[in-house]
Coordinates of C-alpha atoms in Angstrom, one line a residue:
M14 CA -154.0 55.8 32.8
I15 CA -157.3 57.6 32.1
E16 CA -158.3 57.5 35.8
S17 CA -154.9 59.0 36.9
T18 CA -155.2 61.7 34.3
S19 CA -158.7 62.6 35.4
R20 CA -157.6 62.7 39.0
L21 CA -154.7 65.0 38.2
F22 CA -156.9 67.3 36.1
F23 CA -159.7 67.7 38.6
T24 CA -157.3 68.0 41.5
D25 CA -155.4 70.8 39.8
L26 CA -158.6 72.7 38.9
T27 CA -160.3 72.4 42.2
P28 CA -158.5 75.4 43.8
F29 CA -159.1 77.4 40.7
A30 CA -162.8 76.6 40.7
D31 CA -163.1 77.5 44.4
R32 CA -161.6 81.0 43.9
S33 CA -164.2 83.3 42.4
W34 CA -161.7 86.2 42.3
Y35 CA -160.3 84.6 39.1
T36 CA -163.5 85.5 37.2
R37 CA -163.6 88.9 38.7
L38 CA -160.0 89.4 37.7
I39 CA -161.0 88.5 34.1
L40 CA -163.8 91.1 34.2
V41 CA -161.5 93.7 35.6
V42 CA -158.8 93.0 32.9
A43 CA -161.5 92.9 30.1
V44 CA -162.9 96.3 31.3
A45 CA -159.4 97.7 31.5
I46 CA -158.6 96.6 28.0
T47 CA -161.9 98.1 26.8
A48 CA -161.0 101.4 28.6
I49 CA -157.5 101.5 27.1
G50 CA -158.9 100.6 23.7
T51 CA -161.5 103.4 24.0
V52 CA -158.9 105.9 25.0
V53 CA -156.6 104.8 22.2
M54 CA -159.5 105.0 19.7
Q55 CA -160.5 108.4 21.0
M56 CA -156.9 109.7 20.6
A57 CA -156.6 108.2 17.1
I58 CA -159.8 109.7 15.9
S59 CA -159.0 113.1 17.5
H60 CA -155.5 113.0 15.8
T61 CA -157.1 112.2 12.5
E62 CA -159.7 115.0 12.9
D63 CA -156.9 117.4 14.0
E64 CA -154.9 116.5 10.9
R65 CA -158.0 117.0 8.7
F66 CA -158.7 120.3 10.3
Q67 CA -155.1 121.4 9.9
I68 CA -155.2 120.5 6.2
A69 CA -158.3 122.6 5.8
V70 CA -156.7 125.5 7.5
S71 CA -153.6 125.2 5.4
G72 CA -155.8 125.1 2.3
A73 CA -157.6 128.3 3.4
E74 CA -154.3 130.1 4.0
E75 CA -153.1 129.0 0.5
R76 CA -156.3 130.4 -1.0
I77 CA -155.7 133.8 0.6
T78 CA -152.1 133.8 -0.6
R79 CA -153.0 132.9 -4.1
R80 CA -155.7 135.4 -4.4
M81 CA -153.6 138.2 -3.0
E82 CA -150.8 137.2 -5.5
T83 CA -153.4 137.6 -8.2
Y84 CA -154.3 141.1 -7.1
E85 CA -150.5 141.9 -6.8
A86 CA -150.0 140.8 -10.4
M87 CA -152.9 142.9 -11.5
L88 CA -151.6 146.0 -9.7
R89 CA -148.1 145.5 -11.2
G90 CA -149.7 145.3 -14.6
A91 CA -151.5 148.6 -14.0
A92 CA -148.3 150.2 -12.8
G93 CA -146.6 149.1 -16.0
H94 CA -149.4 150.7 -18.0
F95 CA -148.8 154.1 -16.3
E96 CA -145.0 153.8 -16.6
S97 CA -145.1 153.1 -20.3
S98 CA -147.8 155.6 -21.2
T99 CA -146.7 158.9 -22.7
L100 CA -150.2 160.4 -22.1
I101 CA -152.1 159.6 -19.0
D102 CA -155.8 160.5 -19.3
R103 CA -159.2 159.2 -18.3
A104 CA -160.0 157.7 -21.7
G105 CA -156.7 155.7 -21.8
F106 CA -157.2 154.4 -18.3
T107 CA -160.8 153.4 -19.1
S108 CA -159.7 151.6 -22.2
Y109 CA -157.0 149.7 -20.4
L110 CA -159.4 148.4 -17.8
K111 CA -161.9 147.4 -20.4
R112 CA -159.3 145.3 -22.0
L113 CA -158.4 143.9 -18.5
D114 CA -162.1 143.2 -18.0
L115 CA -161.9 144.2 -14.3
R116 CA -165.5 143.4 -13.4
S117 CA -165.3 139.8 -14.7
H118 CA -161.9 138.8 -13.7
Y119 CA -161.6 140.7 -10.4
P120 CA -165.2 141.1 -9.2
N121 CA -164.3 141.7 -5.6
I122 CA -162.4 144.9 -6.3
L123 CA -164.5 147.9 -5.5
A124 CA -162.3 150.4 -7.3
L125 CA -158.9 150.7 -9.1
A126 CA -157.5 154.3 -8.7
W127 CA -154.6 156.4 -9.8
S128 CA -153.2 159.1 -7.5
V129 CA -150.4 161.6 -8.2
P130 CA -148.4 163.9 -6.0
V131 CA -149.7 167.5 -5.9
T132 CA -147.0 170.0 -5.2
P133 CA -147.6 173.4 -3.7
G134 CA -148.8 175.9 -6.3
S135 CA -150.0 173.2 -8.7
E136 CA -153.5 172.8 -7.2
A137 CA -155.3 175.0 -9.8
E138 CA -153.6 173.2 -12.6
T139 CA -154.7 169.8 -11.1
V140 CA -158.3 170.9 -10.8
R141 CA -158.2 172.1 -14.5
W142 CA -156.9 168.7 -15.6
L143 CA -159.7 167.0 -13.8
S144 CA -162.2 169.3 -15.5
N145 CA -160.7 168.6 -18.9
Q146 CA -161.2 164.9 -18.2
G147 CA -164.9 165.4 -17.9
Y148 CA -165.3 165.3 -14.1
E149 CA -168.1 167.6 -12.9
H150 CA -167.3 170.2 -10.2
P151 CA -163.8 168.9 -9.5
R152 CA -162.0 169.9 -6.3
L153 CA -159.1 168.8 -4.2
W154 CA -160.1 167.9 -0.7
P155 CA -159.9 167.8 2.2
N156 CA -158.0 170.8 3.4
F157 CA -155.6 171.4 0.6
D158 CA -153.4 174.0 2.2
P159 CA -151.1 175.6 -0.5
T160 CA -148.6 176.4 2.2
S161 CA -148.3 172.8 3.4
K162 CA -145.0 171.1 2.7
R163 CA -146.2 167.5 3.4
L164 CA -146.6 165.1 0.5
R165 CA -150.1 165.2 -0.9
M166 CA -151.5 162.5 -3.2
A167 CA -154.7 163.3 -5.0
I168 CA -156.9 160.7 -6.8
L169 CA -157.2 161.7 -10.4
L170 CA -158.6 158.5 -12.0
V171 CA -160.9 155.8 -10.8
E172 CA -162.6 152.8 -12.3
P173 CA -165.3 151.7 -12.5
D174 CA -166.4 155.4 -12.7
D175 CA -169.8 154.9 -11.2
A176 CA -171.4 157.3 -8.8
P177 CA -170.0 156.0 -5.5
N178 CA -166.5 155.8 -6.9
L179 CA -166.6 159.3 -8.5
N180 CA -166.9 160.7 -5.0
V181 CA -163.2 159.9 -4.4
I182 CA -161.9 162.1 -7.2
G183 CA -159.6 164.8 -5.9
Y184 CA -159.3 163.1 -2.5
D185 CA -155.9 163.5 -0.7
T186 CA -155.1 159.9 0.4
M187 CA -152.3 161.3 2.6
S188 CA -154.8 163.2 4.7
E189 CA -155.9 160.0 6.7
P190 CA -153.3 158.4 9.1
V191 CA -153.9 154.8 8.2
R192 CA -153.7 155.4 4.5
R193 CA -150.7 157.6 4.9
A194 CA -148.8 154.9 6.9
A195 CA -149.4 152.4 4.1
I196 CA -148.4 154.8 1.3
E197 CA -145.2 155.9 3.1
S198 CA -144.3 152.3 3.6
A199 CA -145.0 151.4 0.0
I200 CA -142.9 154.4 -1.3
E201 CA -140.0 153.5 1.1
Q202 CA -140.0 149.8 0.2
R203 CA -140.9 150.5 -3.5
D204 CA -143.3 147.6 -3.2
L205 CA -147.0 146.8 -2.6
R206 CA -148.4 147.6 0.8
A207 CA -151.9 147.1 2.3
S208 CA -153.5 149.5 4.6
G209 CA -155.1 148.7 8.0
P210 CA -158.9 148.7 8.4
I211 CA -160.3 152.0 7.1
T212 CA -163.7 153.6 6.4
L213 CA -164.1 153.8 2.7
I214 CA -165.2 157.1 1.1
Q215 CA -167.6 155.1 -1.0
D216 CA -169.1 153.8 2.3
S217 CA -169.0 157.0 4.4
N218 CA -172.6 156.5 5.4
N219 CA -171.9 152.9 6.5
T220 CA -169.0 152.7 8.9
S221 CA -169.7 149.2 10.1
V222 CA -168.0 147.6 7.0
P223 CA -164.2 148.3 7.0
G224 CA -162.2 148.6 3.9
I225 CA -158.7 147.8 2.7
V226 CA -156.6 149.6 0.2
I227 CA -153.5 148.1 -1.5
Y228 CA -151.0 150.7 -2.8
Y229 CA -148.2 150.2 -5.4
P230 CA -145.9 153.2 -6.1
V231 CA -145.0 154.0 -9.7
F232 CA -141.6 155.6 -10.4
A233 CA -140.5 157.4 -13.5
L234 CA -138.2 155.7 -15.9
G235 CA -134.8 157.2 -16.2
S236 CA -132.1 158.6 -14.0
D237 CA -134.2 160.7 -11.7
A238 CA -136.7 157.9 -10.9
S239 CA -139.1 160.3 -9.3
L240 CA -142.5 159.2 -7.9
M241 CA -145.0 159.4 -10.6
G242 CA -148.0 158.3 -8.6
L243 CA -149.8 155.4 -6.9
V244 CA -151.9 152.6 -8.3
S245 CA -154.3 151.4 -5.6
A246 CA -156.9 148.7 -5.4
V247 CA -159.8 149.3 -3.0
F248 CA -161.7 146.5 -1.3
R249 CA -164.6 146.1 1.1
S250 CA -163.1 143.5 3.4
S251 CA -166.3 141.5 3.4
D252 CA -166.3 141.3 -0.4
L253 CA -162.6 140.5 -0.5
F254 CA -162.8 137.5 1.8
E255 CA -166.2 136.3 0.6
G256 CA -164.7 136.1 -2.8
I257 CA -161.8 134.1 -1.5
F258 CA -163.8 131.8 0.7
T259 CA -166.8 130.7 -1.3
P260 CA -169.0 128.1 0.4
D261 CA -167.6 125.2 -1.6
A262 CA -164.0 126.3 -1.2
V263 CA -164.0 126.4 2.6
A264 CA -166.9 124.2 3.5
P265 CA -165.5 122.7 6.7
L266 CA -164.3 126.1 8.2
T267 CA -165.6 129.4 9.4
L268 CA -163.2 132.3 9.9
R269 CA -162.7 135.4 11.9
I270 CA -160.1 137.8 10.4
A271 CA -158.8 140.8 12.2
D272 CA -155.8 143.2 11.6
A273 CA -153.2 142.6 14.3
D274 CA -153.3 146.4 15.1
E275 CA -157.1 146.5 15.2
L276 CA -158.2 143.3 16.9
E277 CA -161.4 144.8 18.1
H278 CA -162.6 145.4 14.6
D279 CA -163.1 142.3 12.4
L280 CA -162.2 142.4 8.7
F281 CA -164.3 139.3 8.2
N282 CA -166.3 137.0 10.5
S283 CA -168.3 133.9 9.5
T284 CA -167.8 131.9 12.7
T285 CA -170.5 129.7 14.2
H286 CA -170.3 127.4 17.2
A287 CA -170.3 123.7 16.5
P288 CA -171.0 121.3 19.4
R289 CA -167.3 120.2 19.6
E290 CA -165.6 122.7 17.5
H291 CA -161.9 122.6 16.5
K292 CA -160.4 126.0 16.7
V293 CA -157.0 127.5 16.0
T294 CA -155.6 131.0 15.6
R295 CA -152.8 131.8 13.1
S296 CA -151.0 134.9 12.0
L297 CA -150.6 135.6 8.3
V298 CA -148.3 138.4 7.0
M299 CA -149.7 139.8 3.8
L300 CA -148.4 142.9 2.0
G301 CA -146.8 144.4 5.1
R302 CA -149.8 143.7 7.3
T303 CA -150.3 141.0 9.9
W304 CA -153.7 139.4 9.9
N305 CA -154.9 137.2 12.9
I306 CA -157.1 134.5 11.5
E307 CA -159.2 132.4 13.8
Y308 CA -160.3 129.2 12.2
R309 CA -163.3 127.1 13.5
S310 CA -164.8 123.9 12.3
T311 CA -168.4 123.9 11.0
W312 CA -171.3 121.7 11.9
D313 CA -170.8 119.7 8.8
F314 CA -167.2 119.1 9.8
E315 CA -168.2 117.9 13.2
Q316 CA -171.1 115.8 11.9
S317 CA -168.7 114.0 9.6
S318 CA -166.5 113.1 12.6
S319 CA -166.0 109.5 13.6
Q320 CA -166.3 110.4 17.3
W321 CA -169.6 108.6 17.5
L322 CA -167.7 105.3 17.2
V323 CA -166.0 105.9 20.6
P324 CA -169.1 105.4 22.8
W325 CA -170.3 102.5 20.6
F326 CA -166.9 100.9 21.0
A327 CA -166.9 101.4 24.7
C328 CA -170.5 100.0 25.0
A329 CA -169.6 97.0 22.8
G330 CA -166.4 96.4 24.8
L331 CA -168.3 96.5 28.1
I332 CA -171.0 94.1 26.8
M333 CA -168.3 91.8 25.6
S334 CA -166.5 92.1 28.9
V335 CA -169.6 91.2 30.8
G336 CA -170.4 88.4 28.4
L337 CA -166.9 87.0 28.8
F338 CA -167.2 87.3 32.5
L339 CA -170.5 85.4 32.6
L340 CA -169.1 82.8 30.2
V341 CA -166.0 82.2 32.2
R342 CA -167.9 82.2 35.4
S343 CA -170.3 79.6 34.1
Q344 CA -167.3 77.5 32.9
V345 CA -165.6 77.8 36.2
R346 CA -168.7 76.8 38.0
A347 CA -169.1 73.9 35.7
V348 CA -165.5 72.8 36.4
A349 CA -166.2 73.3 40.1
R350 CA -169.3 71.1 40.0
N351 CA -167.5 68.5 37.9
A352 CA -164.5 68.6 40.3
E353 CA -166.8 68.4 43.3
L354 CA -168.7 65.4 41.8
Y355 CA -165.5 63.7 40.8
L356 CA -163.9 64.2 44.3
K357 CA -167.1 63.1 46.0
S358 CA -167.4 60.0 43.8
T359 CA -163.7 59.3 44.4
A360 CA -164.1 59.8 48.1
A361 CA -167.2 57.5 48.1
R362 CA -165.4 54.9 46.2
R363 CA -162.3 55.1 48.4
E364 CA -164.6 54.9 51.4
A365 CA -166.4 51.9 50.0
E366 CA -163.1 50.2 49.2
L367 CA -161.7 51.0 52.6
G368 CA -165.0 49.7 54.2
L369 CA -164.7 46.4 52.3
D370 CA -161.1 46.1 53.3
I371 CA -162.0 46.8 57.0
N372 CA -164.8 44.3 56.8
R373 CA -162.5 41.7 55.3
R374 CA -159.8 42.3 58.0
L375 CA -162.4 42.3 60.8
A376 CA -164.1 39.2 59.5
S377 CA -160.8 37.3 59.1
N378 CA -159.3 38.3 62.5
L379 CA -160.9 37.6 65.8
D380 CA -157.9 38.8 67.9
P381 CA -159.2 41.9 69.8
L382 CA -155.8 43.6 69.8
A383 CA -155.4 43.1 66.0
V384 CA -159.0 44.3 65.5
A385 CA -158.3 47.4 67.5
Q386 CA -155.2 48.2 65.6
A387 CA -156.9 47.6 62.2
V388 CA -159.8 49.9 63.2
T389 CA -157.5 52.7 64.5
D390 CA -155.4 52.7 61.3
A391 CA -158.5 52.7 59.1
G392 CA -160.1 55.6 61.0
R393 CA -157.0 57.7 60.7
E394 CA -156.9 57.0 56.9
L395 CA -160.5 57.9 56.5
S396 CA -160.3 61.2 58.6
G397 CA -156.8 62.3 57.6
A398 CA -155.9 62.9 61.2
S399 CA -152.4 63.5 62.5
F400 CA -152.8 60.5 64.9
G401 CA -155.5 58.2 66.3
A402 CA -156.0 56.0 69.3
F403 CA -158.3 53.4 70.5
F404 CA -158.9 53.6 74.3
T405 CA -160.5 51.0 76.5
T406 CA -162.2 51.6 79.8
G407 CA -161.6 49.9 83.1
A408 CA -163.7 49.6 86.3
S409 CA -164.6 53.3 86.0
D410 CA -165.1 55.8 83.2
E411 CA -161.9 57.6 84.2
D412 CA -159.9 54.4 84.2
I413 CA -158.7 54.7 80.6
A414 CA -155.9 52.8 78.8
V415 CA -154.4 53.1 75.4
Y416 CA -155.2 49.9 73.5
A417 CA -154.0 50.8 70.0
L418 CA -152.3 53.7 68.3
S419 CA -151.9 55.0 64.8
G420 CA -149.6 57.9 63.8
E421 CA -147.8 58.1 67.1
S422 CA -145.8 55.6 69.1
T423 CA -146.6 54.3 72.6
A424 CA -143.4 55.9 73.8
Y425 CA -144.8 59.3 72.8
F426 CA -147.7 58.9 75.1
T427 CA -145.5 57.4 77.8
T428 CA -143.3 60.5 77.6
H429 CA -146.0 63.2 77.3
G430 CA -148.9 61.4 79.0
L431 CA -152.4 61.6 77.7
P432 CA -153.3 64.8 75.8
Q433 CA -155.0 67.6 77.5
I434 CA -158.2 66.4 76.0
I435 CA -158.8 63.7 78.6
A436 CA -161.9 65.5 79.9
L437 CA -163.4 65.5 76.4
F438 CA -162.7 61.8 76.0
V439 CA -164.2 61.0 79.3
A440 CA -167.4 62.9 78.1
T441 CA -167.4 60.7 75.0
I442 CA -167.3 57.4 76.8
A443 CA -169.7 58.7 79.5
G444 CA -172.6 58.8 77.1
E445 CA -172.0 61.3 74.3
K446 CA -171.9 59.5 70.9
V447 CA -169.7 62.0 69.1
I448 CA -167.7 65.0 70.0
R449 CA -166.2 67.0 67.1
L450 CA -164.4 70.3 67.7
D451 CA -162.7 72.6 65.2
D452 CA -160.5 74.0 68.0
V453 CA -160.3 72.3 71.4
R454 CA -159.2 75.5 73.1
I455 CA -162.6 77.0 72.9
D456 CA -164.3 74.1 74.7
P457 CA -164.7 74.6 78.5
R458 CA -163.8 70.9 79.1
Y459 CA -160.4 71.4 77.6
T460 CA -157.6 71.4 80.2
P461 CA -154.5 73.3 79.1
R462 CA -151.0 72.1 80.1
P463 CA -149.8 73.3 83.4
V464 CA -147.5 76.3 83.2
V465 CA -144.1 75.7 84.6
P466 CA -142.6 78.9 86.0
G467 CA -139.6 80.0 83.9
A468 CA -140.3 77.5 81.1
P469 CA -141.3 78.7 77.7
S470 CA -145.0 78.2 76.8
E471 CA -145.8 75.3 74.6
P472 CA -148.5 75.1 72.0
P473 CA -151.4 72.7 72.5
L474 CA -150.8 69.1 71.4
V475 CA -153.8 69.2 69.1
L476 CA -156.4 71.6 67.8
S477 CA -158.9 69.6 65.8
Y478 CA -160.6 66.8 67.7
L479 CA -163.0 64.0 66.9
A480 CA -164.0 61.2 69.3
V481 CA -166.6 58.4 68.9
A482 CA -167.7 55.9 71.6
V483 CA -167.6 52.2 70.7
R484 CA -170.7 50.4 72.3
S485 CA -171.6 46.8 72.3
R486 CA -175.1 45.4 71.3
T487 CA -176.1 45.7 74.9
G488 CA -175.1 49.4 75.1
K489 CA -172.0 48.9 77.2
V490 CA -169.2 51.2 76.3
L491 CA -166.3 49.1 75.1
G492 CA -163.9 52.0 74.5
G493 CA -163.6 54.9 72.1
L494 CA -161.9 56.0 69.0
L495 CA -160.1 59.3 69.3
Y496 CA -158.6 61.3 66.4
A497 CA -156.8 64.6 66.4
H498 CA -155.0 67.0 64.1
Y499 CA -152.4 69.7 64.9
E500 CA -154.3 72.2 62.7
P501 CA -157.9 73.6 63.3
A502 CA -161.1 72.6 61.5
K503 CA -159.7 69.5 59.9
F504 CA -162.8 67.2 60.6
S505 CA -166.1 67.4 58.8
V506 CA -169.6 65.9 59.1
D507 CA -168.6 63.3 56.6
H508 CA -165.7 62.2 58.8
E509 CA -168.1 62.1 61.7
R510 CA -170.5 59.8 59.8
Q511 CA -167.6 57.6 58.6
L512 CA -166.3 57.1 62.1
L513 CA -169.8 56.3 63.5
G514 CA -170.0 53.5 60.9
L515 CA -166.5 52.4 61.8
A516 CA -167.4 52.4 65.5
A517 CA -170.4 50.2 64.8
Q518 CA -168.3 47.7 62.9
T519 CA -165.7 47.8 65.7
A520 CA -168.3 47.0 68.3
I521 CA -169.6 44.0 66.2
A522 CA -166.0 42.8 65.7
F523 CA -165.3 43.1 69.4
D524 CA -168.6 41.2 70.2
N525 CA -167.7 38.5 67.7
A526 CA -164.1 38.3 69.1
R527 CA -165.5 38.0 72.7
M528 CA -168.1 35.4 71.7
F529 CA -165.4 33.5 69.9
E530 CA -163.2 33.7 73.0
A531 CA -166.1 32.7 75.2
E532 CA -166.9 29.7 72.9
R533 CA -163.2 28.7 72.9
E534 CA -163.1 29.0 76.6
A535 CA -166.2 26.9 76.9
R536 CA -164.7 24.3 74.6
R537 CA -161.5 24.3 76.7
V538 CA -163.5 23.8 79.9
A539 CA -165.6 21.1 78.2
G540 CA -162.4 19.4 77.1
H541 CA -160.9 19.5 80.6
R542 CA -164.1 18.0 81.9
A543 CA -164.1 15.3 79.2
D544 CA -160.5 14.5 80.1
D545 CA -161.4 14.3 83.8
L546 CA -164.3 12.1 83.0
T547 CA -162.2 9.8 80.8
K548 CA -159.6 9.6 83.6
A549 CA -162.3 8.9 86.1
N550 CA -163.7 6.1 83.9
A551 CA -160.3 4.7 83.4
E552 CA -159.7 4.7 87.2
L553 CA -163.1 3.1 87.7
Q554 CA -162.3 0.4 85.1
Q555 CA -159.0 -0.3 86.8
F556 CA -160.8 -0.5 90.1
I557 CA -163.4 -3.0 88.8
Y558 CA -160.7 -5.1 87.2
V559 CA -158.7 -5.3 90.4
S560 CA -161.8 -6.0 92.4
S561 CA -162.9 -8.8 90.1
H562 CA -159.5 -10.4 90.1
D563 CA -159.3 -10.4 93.8
L564 CA -162.7 -12.1 94.1

């Protein structure tokens, strides 16, 4: 049972062990799995980082919205102060903002101002009001034309009332197109509106930093609901957004903010270039203006990425793939060696058993015909040939006769004649010990079948060929063993060695059979001679008896 199981195991694994492409296939599959895993990991990490980046972007937009809502609430409160005040003056405005604590709670506001409409003919009265409020050298500017019919809005109050801010007193905010567009929209919509990028009066000597003004119209209470004035908050854009995006609040992001109508002039820019930066541009509508905001990841964001795992995973996968390939190859080679050793030992044991069986049959049988048949069958079994034959020689080397066959019947050779390898066999019995050919057609001694006109061509009878001469002790060629196969390259050096040993045993068996036949013939002749002598003695005795009786 164990032996049959081992035979089945090694026989099934032998083709596998002989095909090295199995191990290469394992390597290719392992590398492919590593590549797919690397791509999937890359995609998963990229997706995670994209989500983290988008969360940071959404957080930044939420901070902008919340901060602008805070300023909106502050402006609405200031508008309520003016609506409810029976007397609007500098002292009351200053008192209100002290209670509001503008510097502490709204540090990024450059100024909070109050503007009123100036009708034609009221210019002198407005200047006197400014003088009464303690402003030095008040004036309405620029270009206050008394004959102009357009709406004019002069700044009468501003806080904090420091030197840069006091420069705006008396300024007509409707005289500049960008401010005028924002004011008209605020009045029309009766809501807060922000201006586009402008050059602030406070920063007239530094035009590189744009400003933004948020306007909120105040209308009189009652049935007429006329325009009382405008509450406005003035910002340097850099101060505004730096206050919103403190380093801790927007650590993974840098931003570039520009007004949609003035893309060439940045309101704010803190962008840097990370090695593999994430970048997205979004539009944010705020107080009637559209801001284009370009978000970029920072170095810290990219350094915290897990992308470094991807090449390590790929390298580890390749190392494991190569290791698996080497392990499998070593195992396959071990299986191949074990299978080869098992098959060799099995073949050697089978050869030994067959040799013992041949020796037993040859030793127990002295009939030449039986010996020839036993040897022919044994040779075909050893070589795996399609058929085999034992040929004997006559008076000449070319006088060849079939003495024993194995695998084909005598009728087959009677019908087809000797194979087209007769010249090869003649060479064998003429002196060559062994002739082994993988394909008889490539040997010049091969004689193909004659072509009959009109008849279809026939394939050669055999392709693989192995012939061994059988010689006696004296060197005389007794015959030859011929084995053939219909497929090419079926006989090996081992088969050649085995048949040489079998030919030697055959020659000894034939010599023994012939000696036995000669001894038996000698005994037969000696027996005849003894019989003749006994008969002669009997006749002589009879003659002596008759002669003595007559005397």
